[in-house]
């Protein structure tokens, strides 16, 4: 059976890396919300979201990141998006979210950003 | 003139959104839709239906939403009907990206996405002769 949405996570030093698969819509967004809640509860605020296998995102999916970004940045963390599909990128651009977040080519690039303490601030 | 009409009725439940994905994919079998059109139109329909589910039906899963797609000439029109309290989504469409960025909080971007994807948005609140609210989204396909 096809899975509509899936999240996998791994840890590199103090950085949490999430890989998202499938469709992130109003139906599946609560799954990601739960994962991020658990991560923040562990005081882990350096987060990479790998979107290589994400086919679709709607405003409900974007809302999950916006819900947590303030708390994350207030705790010297950030969310970095990597390997974003062109269609998903176009949704970020339609709403101006590409100006709020770093969108990077790979996990490695994002890790280097975190190691150099290259964090965005709350607006 | 070549004309295609397809319709779908879903319950006011978030889990019904899968049917919208399938509906647009199915539509693309009869209409020359590009890959990114499939994505954008699915997104516009999801945002519209989620707005109705939340604001008009208050997540009552026994209520229904009807979607009728009509393709004629180069226009693809979606007529979305519900019979909850009228809620004109255009009333919040003036929200600009800069304001959204200033007020980082959950929600509010759905109607903005619809307005950026769809070429023409009409809304007709229900009345005595038509007991359904109608949201009409028109996309011009090049």
PDB file of C-alpha atoms in Angstrom:
ATOM      1  CA  UNK A   1       0.000   0.000   0.000  1.00  0.00           C
ATOM      2  CA  UNK A   2       1.214   3.474  -0.833  1.00  0.00           C
ATOM      3  CA  UNK A   3       1.926   5.662   2.156  1.00  0.00           C
ATOM      4  CA  UNK A   4       0.555   9.166   1.707  1.00  0.00           C
ATOM      5  CA  UNK A   5       3.107  10.865   3.944  1.00  0.00           C
ATOM      6  CA  UNK A   6       6.099   9.698   5.909  1.00  0.00           C
ATOM      7  CA  UNK A   7       8.732  11.347   8.121  1.00  0.00           C
ATOM      8  CA  UNK A   8      12.148   9.837   8.819  1.00  0.00           C
ATOM      9  CA  UNK A   9      14.599  11.430  11.185  1.00  0.00           C
ATOM     10  CA  UNK A  10      18.268  11.072  11.999  1.00  0.00           C
ATOM     11  CA  UNK A  11      20.631  12.999  14.206  1.00  0.00           C
ATOM     12  CA  UNK A  12      24.025  14.434  13.334  1.00  0.00           C
ATOM     13  CA  UNK A  13      25.723  15.769  16.472  1.00  0.00           C
ATOM     14  CA  UNK A  14      23.216  18.358  17.735  1.00  0.00           C
ATOM     15  CA  UNK A  15      21.358  18.629  14.416  1.00  0.00           C
ATOM     16  CA  UNK A  16      18.060  16.841  13.698  1.00  0.00           C
ATOM     17  CA  UNK A  17      17.576  15.897  10.061  1.00  0.00           C
ATOM     18  CA  UNK A  18      14.035  15.115   8.891  1.00  0.00           C
ATOM     19  CA  UNK A  19      13.296  13.533   5.534  1.00  0.00           C
ATOM     20  CA  UNK A  20       9.739  14.075   4.321  1.00  0.00           C
ATOM     21  CA  UNK A  21       8.052  11.810   1.790  1.00  0.00           C
ATOM     22  CA  UNK A  22       4.819  12.210  -0.181  1.00  0.00           C
ATOM     23  CA  UNK A  23       2.021  14.666   0.398  1.00  0.00           C
ATOM     24  CA  UNK A  24       2.048  17.260   3.168  1.00  0.00           C
ATOM     25  CA  UNK A  25      -1.487  18.662   3.294  1.00  0.00           C
ATOM     26  CA  UNK A  26      -4.093  19.526   5.926  1.00  0.00           C
ATOM     27  CA  UNK A  27      -4.619  15.784   6.465  1.00  0.00           C
ATOM     28  CA  UNK A  28      -0.982  14.830   7.075  1.00  0.00           C
ATOM     29  CA  UNK A  29       0.332  18.061   8.643  1.00  0.00           C
ATOM     30  CA  UNK A  30      -0.527  16.887  12.211  1.00  0.00           C
ATOM     31  CA  UNK A  31       1.965  14.007  11.796  1.00  0.00           C
ATOM     32  CA  UNK A  32       4.806  16.447  11.143  1.00  0.00           C
ATOM     33  CA  UNK A  33       3.556  18.746  13.892  1.00  0.00           C
ATOM     34  CA  UNK A  34       3.836  15.881  16.373  1.00  0.00           C
ATOM     35  CA  UNK A  35       7.390  15.027  15.247  1.00  0.00           C
ATOM     36  CA  UNK A  36       8.563  18.624  15.575  1.00  0.00           C
ATOM     37  CA  UNK A  37       6.876  18.959  18.952  1.00  0.00           C
ATOM     38  CA  UNK A  38       8.793  15.922  20.214  1.00  0.00           C
ATOM     39  CA  UNK A  39      12.050  17.325  18.854  1.00  0.00           C
ATOM     40  CA  UNK A  40      11.573  20.690  20.526  1.00  0.00           C
ATOM     41  CA  UNK A  41      10.634  18.941  23.775  1.00  0.00           C
ATOM     42  CA  UNK A  42      14.177  17.489  23.713  1.00  0.00           C
ATOM     43  CA  UNK A  43      15.568  21.034  23.390  1.00  0.00           C
ATOM     44  CA  UNK A  44      16.819  20.263  19.886  1.00  0.00           C
ATOM     45  CA  UNK A  45      16.501  23.452  17.867  1.00  0.00           C
ATOM     46  CA  UNK A  46      18.842  22.888  14.918  1.00  0.00           C
ATOM     47  CA  UNK A  47      16.663  21.326  12.289  1.00  0.00           C
ATOM     48  CA  UNK A  48      17.220  20.320   8.673  1.00  0.00           C
ATOM     49  CA  UNK A  49      14.164  19.466   6.578  1.00  0.00           C
ATOM     50  CA  UNK A  50      15.083  17.389   3.528  1.00  0.00           C
ATOM     51  CA  UNK A  51      12.378  17.713   0.874  1.00  0.00           C
ATOM     52  CA  UNK A  52      13.916  15.575  -1.852  1.00  0.00           C
ATOM     53  CA  UNK A  53      10.957  13.172  -1.745  1.00  0.00           C
ATOM     54  CA  UNK A  54       8.176  15.609  -0.893  1.00  0.00           C
ATOM     55  CA  UNK A  55       5.792  15.849  -3.838  1.00  0.00           C
ATOM     56  CA  UNK A  56       3.260  18.327  -2.509  1.00  0.00           C
ATOM     57  CA  UNK A  57       2.860  20.940   0.193  1.00  0.00           C
ATOM     58  CA  UNK A  58      -0.158  23.105   1.014  1.00  0.00           C
ATOM     59  CA  UNK A  59      -0.600  26.033   3.390  1.00  0.00           C
ATOM     60  CA  UNK A  60      -1.361  23.592   6.226  1.00  0.00           C
ATOM     61  CA  UNK A  61       2.106  22.059   5.736  1.00  0.00           C
ATOM     62  CA  UNK A  62       3.789  25.454   5.632  1.00  0.00           C
ATOM     63  CA  UNK A  63       1.822  26.394   8.736  1.00  0.00           C
ATOM     64  CA  UNK A  64       3.610  23.706  10.742  1.00  0.00           C
ATOM     65  CA  UNK A  65       7.000  25.336  10.111  1.00  0.00           C
ATOM     66  CA  UNK A  66       5.632  28.791  10.839  1.00  0.00           C
ATOM     67  CA  UNK A  67       4.118  27.537  14.078  1.00  0.00           C
ATOM     68  CA  UNK A  68       7.519  26.549  15.466  1.00  0.00           C
ATOM     69  CA  UNK A  69      10.004  28.914  13.829  1.00  0.00           C
ATOM     70  CA  UNK A  70       9.742  31.659  16.428  1.00  0.00           C
ATOM     71  CA  UNK A  71      10.425  29.324  19.341  1.00  0.00           C
ATOM     72  CA  UNK A  72      13.248  27.633  17.426  1.00  0.00           C
ATOM     73  CA  UNK A  73      15.000  30.916  16.604  1.00  0.00           C
ATOM     74  CA  UNK A  74      14.485  32.221  20.142  1.00  0.00           C
ATOM     75  CA  UNK A  75      16.524  29.198  21.262  1.00  0.00           C
ATOM     76  CA  UNK A  76      19.480  29.796  18.941  1.00  0.00           C
ATOM     77  CA  UNK A  77      18.207  27.317  16.401  1.00  0.00           C
ATOM     78  CA  UNK A  78      16.836  27.423  12.889  1.00  0.00           C
ATOM     79  CA  UNK A  79      15.054  25.378  10.233  1.00  0.00           C
ATOM     80  CA  UNK A  80      17.051  24.882   7.009  1.00  0.00           C
ATOM     81  CA  UNK A  81      15.326  23.376   3.986  1.00  0.00           C
ATOM     82  CA  UNK A  82      17.374  21.247   1.599  1.00  0.00           C
ATOM     83  CA  UNK A  83      16.900  19.477  -1.750  1.00  0.00           C
ATOM     84  CA  UNK A  84      13.601  21.237  -2.351  1.00  0.00           C
ATOM     85  CA  UNK A  85      11.625  20.141  -5.415  1.00  0.00           C
ATOM     86  CA  UNK A  86      10.951  22.918  -7.961  1.00  0.00           C
ATOM     87  CA  UNK A  87       7.184  22.819  -7.534  1.00  0.00           C
ATOM     88  CA  UNK A  88       7.449  23.004  -3.749  1.00  0.00           C
ATOM     89  CA  UNK A  89       9.926  25.886  -4.134  1.00  0.00           C
ATOM     90  CA  UNK A  90       7.426  27.733  -6.315  1.00  0.00           C
ATOM     91  CA  UNK A  91       4.882  27.591  -3.466  1.00  0.00           C
ATOM     92  CA  UNK A  92       7.459  29.050  -1.066  1.00  0.00           C
ATOM     93  CA  UNK A  93       8.080  31.791  -3.631  1.00  0.00           C
ATOM     94  CA  UNK A  94       4.370  32.517  -4.182  1.00  0.00           C
ATOM     95  CA  UNK A  95       4.039  33.320  -0.483  1.00  0.00           C
ATOM     96  CA  UNK A  96       7.450  34.907   0.064  1.00  0.00           C
ATOM     97  CA  UNK A  97       8.601  32.149   2.434  1.00  0.00           C
ATOM     98  CA  UNK A  98      11.870  31.818   0.498  1.00  0.00           C
ATOM     99  CA  UNK A  99      12.809  35.181   2.026  1.00  0.00           C
ATOM    100  CA  UNK A 100      12.257  33.925   5.572  1.00  0.00           C
ATOM    101  CA  UNK A 101      14.089  30.592   5.350  1.00  0.00           C
ATOM    102  CA  UNK A 102      17.430  29.362   4.030  1.00  0.00           C
ATOM    103  CA  UNK A 103      16.864  26.935   1.171  1.00  0.00           C
ATOM    104  CA  UNK A 104      20.070  25.016   0.520  1.00  0.00           C
ATOM    105  CA  UNK A 105      21.231  22.352  -1.939  1.00  0.00           C
ATOM    106  CA  UNK A 106      22.162  19.557   0.482  1.00  0.00           C
ATOM    107  CA  UNK A 107      22.276  18.290   4.068  1.00  0.00           C
ATOM    108  CA  UNK A 108      26.033  18.985   4.118  1.00  0.00           C
ATOM    109  CA  UNK A 109      25.555  22.606   3.177  1.00  0.00           C
ATOM    110  CA  UNK A 110      22.973  23.028   5.943  1.00  0.00           C
ATOM    111  CA  UNK A 111      25.290  21.363   8.478  1.00  0.00           C
ATOM    112  CA  UNK A 112      28.026  23.842   7.530  1.00  0.00           C
ATOM    113  CA  UNK A 113      25.569  26.716   8.049  1.00  0.00           C
ATOM    114  CA  UNK A 114      24.802  25.434  11.546  1.00  0.00           C
ATOM    115  CA  UNK A 115      28.496  24.864  12.361  1.00  0.00           C
ATOM    116  CA  UNK A 116      29.244  28.453  11.325  1.00  0.00           C
ATOM    117  CA  UNK A 117      26.332  29.575  13.470  1.00  0.00           C
ATOM    118  CA  UNK A 118      24.698  31.019  10.377  1.00  0.00           C
ATOM    119  CA  UNK A 119      21.190  31.440  11.767  1.00  0.00           C
ATOM    120  CA  UNK A 120      18.296  33.618  10.727  1.00  0.00           C
ATOM    121  CA  UNK A 121      16.679  35.855  13.302  1.00  0.00           C
ATOM    122  CA  UNK A 122      13.012  36.289  14.044  1.00  0.00           C
ATOM    123  CA  UNK A 123      11.361  39.036  12.009  1.00  0.00           C
TER     124      UNK A 123
ATOM    125  CA  UNK B   1     -16.497  23.371 -29.042  1.00  0.00           C
ATOM    126  CA  UNK B   2     -14.636  20.790 -27.002  1.00  0.00           C
ATOM    127  CA  UNK B   3     -16.090  20.719 -23.484  1.00  0.00           C
ATOM    128  CA  UNK B   4     -15.377  18.545 -20.481  1.00  0.00           C
ATOM    129  CA  UNK B   5     -17.439  18.396 -17.298  1.00  0.00           C
ATOM    130  CA  UNK B   6     -16.627  16.352 -14.215  1.00  0.00           C
ATOM    131  CA  UNK B   7     -17.909  16.500 -10.683  1.00  0.00           C
ATOM    132  CA  UNK B   8     -17.063  15.261  -7.233  1.00  0.00           C
ATOM    133  CA  UNK B   9     -18.847  15.342  -3.892  1.00  0.00           C
ATOM    134  CA  UNK B  10     -16.843  15.015  -0.697  1.00  0.00           C
ATOM    135  CA  UNK B  11     -17.689  15.047   2.988  1.00  0.00           C
ATOM    136  CA  UNK B  12     -16.421  17.869   5.154  1.00  0.00           C
ATOM    137  CA  UNK B  13     -13.561  15.758   6.531  1.00  0.00           C
ATOM    138  CA  UNK B  14      -9.855  16.471   6.111  1.00  0.00           C
ATOM    139  CA  UNK B  15      -9.278  12.828   5.114  1.00  0.00           C
ATOM    140  CA  UNK B  16     -11.410  13.460   2.001  1.00  0.00           C
ATOM    141  CA  UNK B  17      -8.651  15.640   0.536  1.00  0.00           C
ATOM    142  CA  UNK B  18      -7.163  12.551  -1.139  1.00  0.00           C
ATOM    143  CA  UNK B  19     -10.166  12.577  -3.433  1.00  0.00           C
ATOM    144  CA  UNK B  20      -9.234  16.048  -4.654  1.00  0.00           C
ATOM    145  CA  UNK B  21      -5.789  14.792  -5.670  1.00  0.00           C
ATOM    146  CA  UNK B  22      -7.411  11.960  -7.618  1.00  0.00           C
ATOM    147  CA  UNK B  23     -10.062  14.250  -9.118  1.00  0.00           C
ATOM    148  CA  UNK B  24      -7.478  16.619 -10.642  1.00  0.00           C
ATOM    149  CA  UNK B  25      -5.340  13.696 -11.835  1.00  0.00           C
ATOM    150  CA  UNK B  26      -8.426  12.212 -13.442  1.00  0.00           C
ATOM    151  CA  UNK B  27      -9.221  15.569 -15.042  1.00  0.00           C
ATOM    152  CA  UNK B  28      -5.745  15.640 -16.558  1.00  0.00           C
ATOM    153  CA  UNK B  29      -6.663  12.509 -18.528  1.00  0.00           C
ATOM    154  CA  UNK B  30      -9.267  14.525 -20.464  1.00  0.00           C
ATOM    155  CA  UNK B  31      -7.706  18.006 -20.460  1.00  0.00           C
ATOM    156  CA  UNK B  32      -4.170  18.949 -21.500  1.00  0.00           C
ATOM    157  CA  UNK B  33      -2.915  19.911 -18.037  1.00  0.00           C
ATOM    158  CA  UNK B  34       0.805  20.405 -17.467  1.00  0.00           C
ATOM    159  CA  UNK B  35       2.431  18.837 -14.444  1.00  0.00           C
ATOM    160  CA  UNK B  36       2.575  22.125 -12.566  1.00  0.00           C
ATOM    161  CA  UNK B  37      -1.073  22.875 -13.414  1.00  0.00           C
ATOM    162  CA  UNK B  38      -2.039  19.600 -11.729  1.00  0.00           C
ATOM    163  CA  UNK B  39      -0.108  20.664  -8.643  1.00  0.00           C
ATOM    164  CA  UNK B  40      -1.440  24.227  -8.511  1.00  0.00           C
ATOM    165  CA  UNK B  41      -5.078  23.320  -9.197  1.00  0.00           C
ATOM    166  CA  UNK B  42      -5.030  20.559  -6.580  1.00  0.00           C
ATOM    167  CA  UNK B  43      -3.602  23.093  -4.157  1.00  0.00           C
ATOM    168  CA  UNK B  44      -6.235  25.759  -4.958  1.00  0.00           C
ATOM    169  CA  UNK B  45      -9.032  23.197  -4.483  1.00  0.00           C
ATOM    170  CA  UNK B  46      -7.545  21.906  -1.233  1.00  0.00           C
ATOM    171  CA  UNK B  47      -7.232  25.429   0.168  1.00  0.00           C
ATOM    172  CA  UNK B  48     -10.801  26.292  -0.880  1.00  0.00           C
ATOM    173  CA  UNK B  49     -12.281  23.099   0.577  1.00  0.00           C
ATOM    174  CA  UNK B  50     -10.309  23.328   3.829  1.00  0.00           C
ATOM    175  CA  UNK B  51     -11.607  26.901   4.233  1.00  0.00           C
ATOM    176  CA  UNK B  52     -15.187  25.656   3.811  1.00  0.00           C
ATOM    177  CA  UNK B  53     -14.625  22.725   6.185  1.00  0.00           C
ATOM    178  CA  UNK B  54     -13.202  25.012   8.883  1.00  0.00           C
ATOM    179  CA  UNK B  55     -15.040  28.315   8.492  1.00  0.00           C
ATOM    180  CA  UNK B  56     -18.379  27.318   7.015  1.00  0.00           C
ATOM    181  CA  UNK B  57     -18.997  23.798   8.339  1.00  0.00           C
ATOM    182  CA  UNK B  58     -16.881  24.015  11.508  1.00  0.00           C
ATOM    183  CA  UNK B  59     -15.520  20.524  10.738  1.00  0.00           C
ATOM    184  CA  UNK B  60     -18.937  18.841  10.751  1.00  0.00           C
ATOM    185  CA  UNK B  61     -18.173  15.579   8.858  1.00  0.00           C
ATOM    186  CA  UNK B  62     -21.810  14.972   7.881  1.00  0.00           C
ATOM    187  CA  UNK B  63     -21.824  18.037   5.591  1.00  0.00           C
ATOM    188  CA  UNK B  64     -20.849  17.840   1.949  1.00  0.00           C
ATOM    189  CA  UNK B  65     -18.980  19.939  -0.589  1.00  0.00           C
ATOM    190  CA  UNK B  66     -19.677  19.625  -4.278  1.00  0.00           C
ATOM    191  CA  UNK B  67     -17.029  20.419  -6.898  1.00  0.00           C
ATOM    192  CA  UNK B  68     -17.875  20.730 -10.565  1.00  0.00           C
ATOM    193  CA  UNK B  69     -15.105  21.235 -13.116  1.00  0.00           C
ATOM    194  CA  UNK B  70     -15.903  22.600 -16.556  1.00  0.00           C
ATOM    195  CA  UNK B  71     -13.343  22.992 -19.323  1.00  0.00           C
ATOM    196  CA  UNK B  72     -14.381  25.043 -22.333  1.00  0.00           C
ATOM    197  CA  UNK B  73     -12.180  26.935 -24.795  1.00  0.00           C
ATOM    198  CA  UNK B  74      -9.097  27.635 -22.721  1.00  0.00           C
ATOM    199  CA  UNK B  75     -10.950  28.178 -19.441  1.00  0.00           C
ATOM    200  CA  UNK B  76     -11.088  25.677 -16.633  1.00  0.00           C
ATOM    201  CA  UNK B  77     -13.740  26.577 -14.060  1.00  0.00           C
ATOM    202  CA  UNK B  78     -14.351  24.957 -10.695  1.00  0.00           C
ATOM    203  CA  UNK B  79     -17.719  25.592  -9.061  1.00  0.00           C
ATOM    204  CA  UNK B  80     -17.467  24.689  -5.383  1.00  0.00           C
ATOM    205  CA  UNK B  81     -20.748  24.540  -3.466  1.00  0.00           C
ATOM    206  CA  UNK B  82     -21.581  24.242   0.219  1.00  0.00           C
ATOM    207  CA  UNK B  83     -24.697  24.986   2.223  1.00  0.00           C
ATOM    208  CA  UNK B  84     -23.130  26.271   5.435  1.00  0.00           C
ATOM    209  CA  UNK B  85     -23.156  29.880   6.584  1.00  0.00           C
ATOM    210  CA  UNK B  86     -21.877  32.136   3.778  1.00  0.00           C
ATOM    211  CA  UNK B  87     -18.183  32.990   3.986  1.00  0.00           C
ATOM    212  CA  UNK B  88     -16.700  35.054   1.200  1.00  0.00           C
ATOM    213  CA  UNK B  89     -13.014  34.119   1.116  1.00  0.00           C
ATOM    214  CA  UNK B  90     -12.272  37.248  -0.919  1.00  0.00           C
ATOM    215  CA  UNK B  91     -12.915  39.277   2.223  1.00  0.00           C
ATOM    216  CA  UNK B  92      -9.487  38.246   3.543  1.00  0.00           C
ATOM    217  CA  UNK B  93      -7.663  38.162   0.226  1.00  0.00           C
ATOM    218  CA  UNK B  94      -6.159  41.631   0.701  1.00  0.00           C
ATOM    219  CA  UNK B  95      -3.601  40.222   3.139  1.00  0.00           C
ATOM    220  CA  UNK B  96      -0.245  40.927   1.613  1.00  0.00           C
ATOM    221  CA  UNK B  97       2.877  38.823   1.829  1.00  0.00           C
ATOM    222  CA  UNK B  98       4.675  41.542   3.794  1.00  0.00           C
ATOM    223  CA  UNK B  99       1.969  41.517   6.435  1.00  0.00           C
ATOM    224  CA  UNK B 100       2.110  37.741   6.654  1.00  0.00           C
ATOM    225  CA  UNK B 101       5.864  37.903   7.125  1.00  0.00           C
ATOM    226  CA  UNK B 102       5.432  40.499   9.857  1.00  0.00           C
ATOM    227  CA  UNK B 103       2.824  38.412  11.647  1.00  0.00           C
ATOM    228  CA  UNK B 104       4.386  34.999  11.731  1.00  0.00           C
ATOM    229  CA  UNK B 105       1.578  32.779  12.908  1.00  0.00           C
ATOM    230  CA  UNK B 106      -0.217  29.711  11.725  1.00  0.00           C
ATOM    231  CA  UNK B 107      -2.786  30.003   8.972  1.00  0.00           C
ATOM    232  CA  UNK B 108      -4.075  32.686   6.630  1.00  0.00           C
ATOM    233  CA  UNK B 109      -2.081  31.785   3.540  1.00  0.00           C
ATOM    234  CA  UNK B 110      -4.670  29.563   1.868  1.00  0.00           C
ATOM    235  CA  UNK B 111      -6.665  32.340   0.236  1.00  0.00           C
ATOM    236  CA  UNK B 112      -3.438  34.080  -0.773  1.00  0.00           C
ATOM    237  CA  UNK B 113      -2.335  30.912  -2.577  1.00  0.00           C
ATOM    238  CA  UNK B 114      -5.712  30.637  -4.316  1.00  0.00           C
ATOM    239  CA  UNK B 115      -5.499  34.249  -5.499  1.00  0.00           C
ATOM    240  CA  UNK B 116      -1.974  33.720  -6.870  1.00  0.00           C
ATOM    241  CA  UNK B 117      -2.901  30.507  -8.699  1.00  0.00           C
ATOM    242  CA  UNK B 118      -6.402  31.280  -9.955  1.00  0.00           C
ATOM    243  CA  UNK B 119      -7.103  34.001 -12.548  1.00  0.00           C
ATOM    244  CA  UNK B 120     -10.638  34.871 -11.457  1.00  0.00           C
ATOM    245  CA  UNK B 121     -12.444  34.278  -8.140  1.00  0.00           C
ATOM    246  CA  UNK B 122     -16.200  34.786  -7.789  1.00  0.00           C
ATOM    247  CA  UNK B 123     -18.398  34.139  -4.787  1.00  0.00           C
ATOM    248  CA  UNK B 124     -22.192  33.951  -4.666  1.00  0.00           C
ATOM    249  CA  UNK B 125     -23.689  33.555  -1.196  1.00  0.00           C
ATOM    250  CA  UNK B 126     -26.733  31.298  -0.940  1.00  0.00           C
ATOM    251  CA  UNK B 127     -30.151  32.899  -1.299  1.00  0.00           C
ATOM    252  CA  UNK B 128     -33.790  31.862  -1.571  1.00  0.00           C
ATOM    253  CA  UNK B 129     -33.499  30.566  -5.138  1.00  0.00           C
ATOM    254  CA  UNK B 130     -30.048  28.926  -4.733  1.00  0.00           C
ATOM    255  CA  UNK B 131     -29.638  27.219  -1.374  1.00  0.00           C
ATOM    256  CA  UNK B 132     -25.872  26.781  -1.883  1.00  0.00           C
ATOM    257  CA  UNK B 133     -22.928  29.139  -1.557  1.00  0.00           C
ATOM    258  CA  UNK B 134     -20.927  29.057  -4.773  1.00  0.00           C
ATOM    259  CA  UNK B 135     -17.217  29.734  -4.997  1.00  0.00           C
ATOM    260  CA  UNK B 136     -16.200  29.898  -8.634  1.00  0.00           C
ATOM    261  CA  UNK B 137     -12.526  29.598  -9.505  1.00  0.00           C
ATOM    262  CA  UNK B 138     -11.473  30.152 -13.110  1.00  0.00           C
ATOM    263  CA  UNK B 139      -8.049  29.292 -14.489  1.00  0.00           C
ATOM    264  CA  UNK B 140      -7.034  30.302 -17.994  1.00  0.00           C
ATOM    265  CA  UNK B 141      -4.937  27.540 -19.530  1.00  0.00           C
ATOM    266  CA  UNK B 142      -2.432  28.830 -22.067  1.00  0.00           C
TER     267      UNK B 142
END
